Coordinates of C-alpha atoms in Angstrom, one line a residue:
M1 CA 22.4 12.5 9.6
H2 CA 25.1 14.5 11.5
S3 CA 24.0 17.8 10.1
S4 CA 20.3 17.2 10.8
K5 CA 21.0 16.4 14.5
K6 CA 22.7 19.8 14.9
W7 CA 19.4 21.5 14.2
I8 CA 17.4 19.6 16.8
S9 CA 17.8 22.3 19.4
K10 CA 16.7 25.0 17.0
Y11 CA 13.7 23.2 15.7
L12 CA 12.6 22.2 19.2
T13 CA 12.8 25.8 20.4
I14 CA 10.7 26.8 17.5
G15 CA 8.3 24.0 18.1
I16 CA 7.8 24.9 21.8
T17 CA 7.2 28.5 20.9
L18 CA 4.5 27.5 18.4
S19 CA 3.0 25.1 20.9
I20 CA 2.8 27.9 23.5
S21 CA 1.0 30.1 20.9
L22 CA -1.4 27.3 20.0
L23 CA -2.2 26.3 23.6
S24 CA -2.8 30.0 24.5
H25 CA -5.8 29.9 22.3
P26 CA -9.1 30.5 24.3
S27 CA -10.3 27.0 23.3
F28 CA -7.8 25.5 25.6
G29 CA -8.9 27.6 28.6
R30 CA -7.6 30.9 30.0
P31 CA -3.8 30.8 30.4
S32 CA -2.0 32.5 33.2
Y33 CA 1.5 33.9 33.1
K34 CA 4.0 36.2 34.8
I35 CA 6.9 38.2 33.6
S36 CA 10.0 38.3 35.8
A37 CA 13.4 40.0 35.4
D38 CA 16.6 40.6 37.3
I39 CA 19.7 42.6 36.9
L40 CA 23.0 41.9 38.7
V41 CA 25.8 44.4 38.7
D42 CA 29.2 43.5 40.3
S43 CA 32.2 45.5 41.4
V44 CA 35.2 43.2 41.7
S45 CA 38.7 43.7 42.9
A46 CA 41.4 41.0 42.8
D47 CA 45.0 40.6 43.8
G48 CA 47.7 37.9 43.8
S49 CA 49.8 35.7 41.7
L50 CA 46.8 33.9 40.3
F51 CA 46.1 36.9 38.1
D52 CA 48.1 38.6 35.4
D53 CA 49.1 42.3 35.3
R54 CA 45.9 43.6 33.8
N55 CA 43.6 46.0 35.6
R56 CA 42.3 44.0 38.6
H57 CA 39.3 46.1 39.4
N58 CA 36.2 45.9 37.3
L59 CA 32.6 47.1 37.3
F60 CA 30.5 44.8 35.1
L61 CA 27.0 43.5 34.3
R62 CA 27.0 40.0 35.7
R63 CA 23.6 39.2 34.3
L64 CA 20.5 40.7 32.8
K65 CA 17.6 38.2 32.6
L66 CA 14.1 38.3 31.3
Q67 CA 11.7 35.4 31.7
A68 CA 8.0 34.5 31.1
S69 CA 6.4 31.6 32.8
G70 CA 2.9 30.3 33.6
N71 CA 0.2 27.8 33.0
L72 CA -1.2 27.2 29.5
T73 CA -3.7 24.7 30.7
E74 CA -4.5 23.0 34.0
K75 CA -1.8 20.4 33.4
I76 CA 0.7 22.2 31.0
K77 CA 3.2 24.9 32.2
F78 CA 5.7 26.8 30.2
K79 CA 8.9 28.8 30.8
V80 CA 10.8 30.9 28.3
G81 CA 13.8 33.0 29.4
S82 CA 16.9 34.7 28.0
Q83 CA 19.9 36.4 29.6
Y84 CA 22.9 38.5 28.8
N85 CA 26.2 38.5 30.7
E86 CA 29.1 40.7 30.2
I87 CA 31.8 38.1 31.1
D88 CA 31.0 36.1 28.0
N89 CA 29.5 39.0 26.1
D90 CA 26.7 36.6 25.2
L91 CA 23.0 36.8 24.8
D92 CA 21.3 33.4 24.9
F93 CA 18.2 31.4 25.8
Q94 CA 18.1 30.0 29.3
D95 CA 15.0 27.8 29.8
V96 CA 12.7 27.2 26.9
K97 CA 10.5 24.3 28.0
L98 CA 7.0 22.8 28.4
S99 CA 6.1 20.7 31.4
Y100 CA 3.2 18.3 31.6
K101 CA 1.8 17.1 35.0
A102 CA 0.7 13.6 34.3
N103 CA -0.6 13.0 37.9
K104 CA 0.0 14.0 41.5
Y105 CA 3.5 12.6 41.5
L106 CA 4.8 12.7 37.9
D107 CA 5.9 15.5 35.6
V108 CA 7.4 15.4 32.1
E109 CA 9.5 18.2 30.7
I110 CA 10.7 18.8 27.1
G111 CA 12.8 21.7 25.9
R112 CA 16.0 23.4 27.0
F113 CA 16.7 23.3 30.7
K114 CA 19.4 22.7 33.3
E115 CA 20.8 19.2 33.7
P116 CA 19.3 17.7 36.9
F117 CA 22.6 17.2 38.6
S118 CA 23.8 18.6 42.0
M119 CA 21.8 20.8 44.4
S120 CA 24.2 23.6 43.9
R121 CA 23.9 23.6 40.1
I122 CA 20.1 23.7 40.2
Q123 CA 20.1 26.7 42.6
G124 CA 19.5 29.9 40.7
L125 CA 22.3 32.5 40.6
S126 CA 20.1 35.3 41.9
S127 CA 18.9 33.3 44.9
G128 CA 22.1 31.6 45.8
L129 CA 23.8 32.2 49.2
F130 CA 27.1 33.0 47.5
L131 CA 27.7 35.2 44.5
E132 CA 29.1 32.4 42.4
R133 CA 28.9 28.6 42.7
S134 CA 31.9 26.8 44.1
I135 CA 34.8 25.8 41.9
A136 CA 34.0 22.1 42.4
T137 CA 30.4 22.6 41.2
N138 CA 31.4 24.7 38.2
A139 CA 34.1 22.2 37.2
F140 CA 32.1 19.0 37.5
T141 CA 28.6 20.0 36.2
F142 CA 27.4 20.9 32.8
G143 CA 25.2 23.6 31.4
R144 CA 21.7 23.8 29.9
K145 CA 20.8 21.5 26.9
T146 CA 17.8 20.4 25.0
G147 CA 16.2 17.2 26.2
L148 CA 13.4 15.2 27.8
K149 CA 13.1 14.9 31.6
V150 CA 10.8 12.8 33.8
K151 CA 10.4 13.9 37.4
A152 CA 8.7 12.1 40.3
E153 CA 8.1 13.6 43.7
W154 CA 6.6 12.1 46.9
K155 CA 6.5 13.6 50.3
K156 CA 10.0 12.5 51.3
W157 CA 11.4 11.1 48.1
G158 CA 12.2 12.7 44.7
A159 CA 13.8 11.4 41.5
E160 CA 14.4 12.8 38.0
A161 CA 16.1 11.5 34.9
A162 CA 16.9 13.2 31.7
I163 CA 18.1 12.3 28.2
M164 CA 19.6 15.3 26.6
H165 CA 21.1 16.4 23.2
E166 CA 24.7 17.7 23.1
K167 CA 26.0 19.1 19.9
S168 CA 29.4 17.9 18.6
K169 CA 32.2 20.3 18.6
N170 CA 34.1 18.6 15.8
K171 CA 32.9 17.6 12.4
N172 CA 34.4 14.1 12.9
F173 CA 32.0 13.4 15.9
E174 CA 28.3 12.7 16.1
D175 CA 26.1 14.6 18.5
S176 CA 25.7 12.7 21.7
T177 CA 22.9 11.9 24.2
P178 CA 24.0 12.5 27.8
F179 CA 22.1 10.8 30.5
I180 CA 21.6 12.4 33.9
F181 CA 19.9 11.2 37.0
R182 CA 19.3 12.6 40.5
A183 CA 17.5 11.2 43.6
T184 CA 16.8 12.9 46.9
Y185 CA 15.4 11.8 50.3
L186 CA 14.2 13.8 53.3
P187 CA 14.8 11.6 56.4
W188 CA 13.9 14.4 58.9
D189 CA 11.5 17.3 58.5
N190 CA 10.2 19.4 61.4
E191 CA 7.5 21.6 59.9
V192 CA 7.1 23.6 63.1
N193 CA 10.5 25.3 63.0
D194 CA 11.7 24.3 59.5
D195 CA 14.6 22.1 60.8
F196 CA 15.3 19.2 58.4
A197 CA 17.9 16.8 56.9
H198 CA 18.3 16.2 53.2
I199 CA 20.4 13.7 51.3
G200 CA 20.8 13.1 47.5
V201 CA 22.8 11.5 44.8
S202 CA 23.5 12.5 41.2
Y203 CA 24.9 10.8 38.1
S204 CA 25.8 12.0 34.6
N205 CA 27.3 10.3 31.6
H206 CA 28.6 12.5 28.7
P207 CA 29.9 10.7 25.6
S208 CA 32.7 12.4 23.8
V209 CA 31.8 15.2 21.3
D210 CA 35.2 16.5 20.6
D211 CA 38.8 15.3 20.1
R212 CA 39.8 17.0 23.4
F213 CA 38.3 17.4 26.9
D214 CA 39.5 19.6 29.7
I215 CA 38.2 21.8 32.6
D216 CA 39.0 25.5 32.4
E217 CA 37.3 27.6 35.1
P218 CA 37.8 30.7 37.2
L219 CA 38.7 29.9 40.8
I220 CA 37.5 33.3 42.0
A221 CA 36.8 36.7 40.4
P222 CA 35.3 35.5 37.1
P223 CA 35.9 38.8 35.2
F224 CA 39.7 38.2 35.4
G225 CA 39.7 35.0 33.5
N226 CA 40.0 31.2 34.0
T227 CA 42.6 30.4 36.7
F228 CA 42.1 26.6 37.0
S229 CA 42.8 23.9 34.4
S230 CA 42.8 20.2 34.2
P231 CA 45.0 18.1 31.9
N232 CA 43.9 18.1 28.2
Y233 CA 42.5 14.6 27.5
L234 CA 42.1 12.9 24.1
Q235 CA 38.6 11.9 23.0
S236 CA 37.1 11.2 26.4
D237 CA 33.8 10.0 27.7
V238 CA 33.1 11.7 31.1
E239 CA 31.2 10.1 33.9
T240 CA 30.4 12.1 37.1
M241 CA 28.9 11.2 40.4
G242 CA 27.8 13.5 43.3
V243 CA 26.6 13.0 46.8
E244 CA 24.8 15.9 48.5
F245 CA 23.7 16.6 52.1
A246 CA 22.0 19.5 53.8
T247 CA 20.6 20.0 57.3
R248 CA 19.3 22.9 59.4
K249 CA 19.0 23.2 63.2
N250 CA 18.0 26.4 65.0
K251 CA 18.3 28.4 61.7
L252 CA 21.9 27.3 61.1
L253 CA 22.1 25.7 57.6
L254 CA 24.8 23.3 56.4
Q255 CA 25.1 22.4 52.8
T256 CA 27.8 20.1 51.3
E257 CA 28.5 18.0 48.2
L258 CA 31.2 15.6 47.2
Y259 CA 32.0 15.0 43.5
R260 CA 34.0 12.3 41.7
Q261 CA 34.6 12.3 38.0
S262 CA 36.0 9.6 35.7
V263 CA 37.6 10.5 32.4
A264 CA 37.9 7.6 29.9
E265 CA 40.2 8.3 27.0
I266 CA 39.8 6.6 23.7
F267 CA 42.8 4.3 24.2
N268 CA 41.4 2.9 27.5
S269 CA 43.3 5.2 29.8
N270 CA 41.1 6.2 32.8
F271 CA 41.7 9.2 35.0
T272 CA 40.0 10.5 38.1
H273 CA 39.0 14.0 39.4
S274 CA 37.5 14.8 42.7
G275 CA 36.2 17.8 44.6
Y276 CA 33.9 19.1 47.3
Y277 CA 32.3 22.2 48.9
A278 CA 30.9 22.8 52.4
A279 CA 28.9 25.9 53.4
L280 CA 27.4 27.2 56.6
S281 CA 24.8 30.1 56.7
Y282 CA 22.8 31.8 59.3
P283 CA 20.1 34.6 59.2
I284 CA 21.0 37.4 61.6
M285 CA 17.8 39.2 60.8
G286 CA 14.6 37.8 59.3
K287 CA 13.5 34.2 58.7
A288 CA 15.6 31.3 57.6
R289 CA 15.7 30.3 53.9
K290 CA 13.0 28.0 52.7
F291 CA 14.4 24.6 51.5
K292 CA 12.9 22.2 49.0
R293 CA 14.5 19.3 47.1
G294 CA 17.9 20.9 47.5
K295 CA 17.0 24.5 46.5
T296 CA 16.9 27.4 49.0
K297 CA 14.8 30.5 48.7
I298 CA 14.6 33.7 50.7
D299 CA 11.2 34.1 52.4
E300 CA 9.4 36.7 50.3
D301 CA 7.0 37.5 53.1
A302 CA 9.9 38.8 55.3
S303 CA 10.3 42.6 55.1
E304 CA 14.0 42.4 55.6
T305 CA 16.6 39.6 55.7
L306 CA 20.3 39.8 56.7
E307 CA 22.3 36.6 56.4
V308 CA 26.0 35.6 56.6
G309 CA 27.7 32.5 55.2
I310 CA 31.1 30.8 54.9
R311 CA 32.2 28.2 52.4
A312 CA 35.3 26.0 51.6
S313 CA 35.8 24.2 48.3
G314 CA 38.5 22.0 47.0
I315 CA 39.3 20.3 43.6
D316 CA 42.0 17.9 42.4
T317 CA 42.5 17.2 38.6
Q318 CA 46.2 16.3 38.7
N319 CA 47.1 13.4 36.4
I320 CA 49.9 12.4 34.1
G321 CA 52.1 15.3 35.4
E322 CA 49.5 17.9 34.4
G323 CA 46.6 19.7 35.9
D324 CA 45.7 21.8 39.0
K325 CA 44.8 21.2 42.6
A326 CA 43.1 24.1 44.4
Q327 CA 41.4 25.3 47.5
T328 CA 39.0 28.3 47.9
Y329 CA 37.5 30.0 50.9
S330 CA 34.7 32.5 50.9
A331 CA 32.7 34.7 53.4
V332 CA 29.6 36.5 52.4
I333 CA 27.0 38.9 53.8
N334 CA 23.6 39.3 52.1
Y335 CA 20.9 41.9 52.7
F336 CA 17.5 41.4 51.1
R337 CA 14.5 43.8 51.1
S338 CA 11.6 43.1 48.8
Y339 CA 13.0 43.1 45.3
F340 CA 16.4 44.4 46.2
R341 CA 19.6 42.6 47.3
V342 CA 23.1 43.9 48.3
S343 CA 25.9 41.5 48.9
A344 CA 29.6 41.6 49.8
E345 CA 31.9 38.6 49.5
Y346 CA 35.6 38.0 50.2
A347 CA 37.2 35.0 48.6
Y348 CA 40.7 33.5 48.8
A349 CA 42.2 30.8 46.5
S350 CA 45.4 28.8 46.4
S351 CA 46.5 26.6 43.6
D352 CA 49.2 23.9 43.0
T353 CA 49.8 23.7 39.3
L354 CA 51.5 21.0 37.4
D355 CA 52.8 21.6 33.9
A356 CA 55.0 18.9 32.4
S357 CA 55.6 17.7 36.0
I358 CA 56.9 21.2 36.9
A359 CA 55.1 22.5 40.0
Q360 CA 54.1 26.0 40.7
Q361 CA 52.1 27.5 43.6
L362 CA 49.8 30.4 43.1
S363 CA 47.3 32.3 45.3
G364 CA 45.0 35.3 45.1
N365 CA 42.1 37.0 46.8
S366 CA 39.1 39.0 45.7
F367 CA 36.4 41.3 47.0
T368 CA 33.0 41.6 45.3
L369 CA 30.1 44.0 45.9
R370 CA 26.8 43.1 44.1
A371 CA 23.7 45.1 43.7
Q372 CA 20.7 43.1 42.5
L373 CA 17.2 44.2 41.4
S374 CA 14.5 41.5 40.8
Y375 CA 11.0 41.9 39.5

């Protein structure tokens, strides 16, 4: 049974691809689709005790993405995409999914997609305000998986829940079925000037799929390796909660999230991680970003947009005399014109590291230039 579960993702991907081909037959109506692509190239320089003595300047391909999406029938949509990134030297599928619109309020999705957790995680990399997500978001959220999702949306309310398939990383463990839930509410929405207030909550439960669990992420400057670590826990179930808030007034946008994670080891030892980020942004030129259900988007009708932003993020995973506690600060400027984007970002990070109860303080900074083409 264990070996058959490991092929679920593969067979589901094949099944969706065959379904797309079948539903594209003229007997189901005329399908519509669009092809999109983007390329992100970064030049990164870094300095400080966070990093080792390797070359601290790098020009690299952050992402190359190709995607097809559209409508197969009046009620069925599809999305298929793949990407390559030079950091992991990896080519993989992103979204491979079918969605069915049951009625005005309800959608059902099946395939491979992002876990519906955290407004920062669901934000696309190419449309994000900052060049990378915060350390707290990267540490406490999980990647794409195969699963089934139900999503309901009303004018002010929204909710989505997913049951997903996570492969085991150890032959002694069964595959698991993480459960993820997110709900949002829009208490204030001024459609005249786009001012609003948004709140939301997220929850995820990931049963153990390996004999060890830890967090290992870059604080800043991803090309130079992971510079943040948690303790290494034994056979742990991981439960994470998030609270999100966003508001805009006179084009000034505030976005913030708080995270709390519980790590339950096999021998009933429970440990807690926590983290946050808070970001402010403002368009110096052009219109303010559009906002919907926690995701922001540059106005494509604007000929030019110039925006600035600042962000602070913190994370604490120190337990049992091990783990890191860190703060990061970032400032970014973005220029958009049609399908072209140029960004410059400065980031600073400081870390208090515990290793066998021995403390060490590290810090570093980075400067990144990004050129982005989207189609």
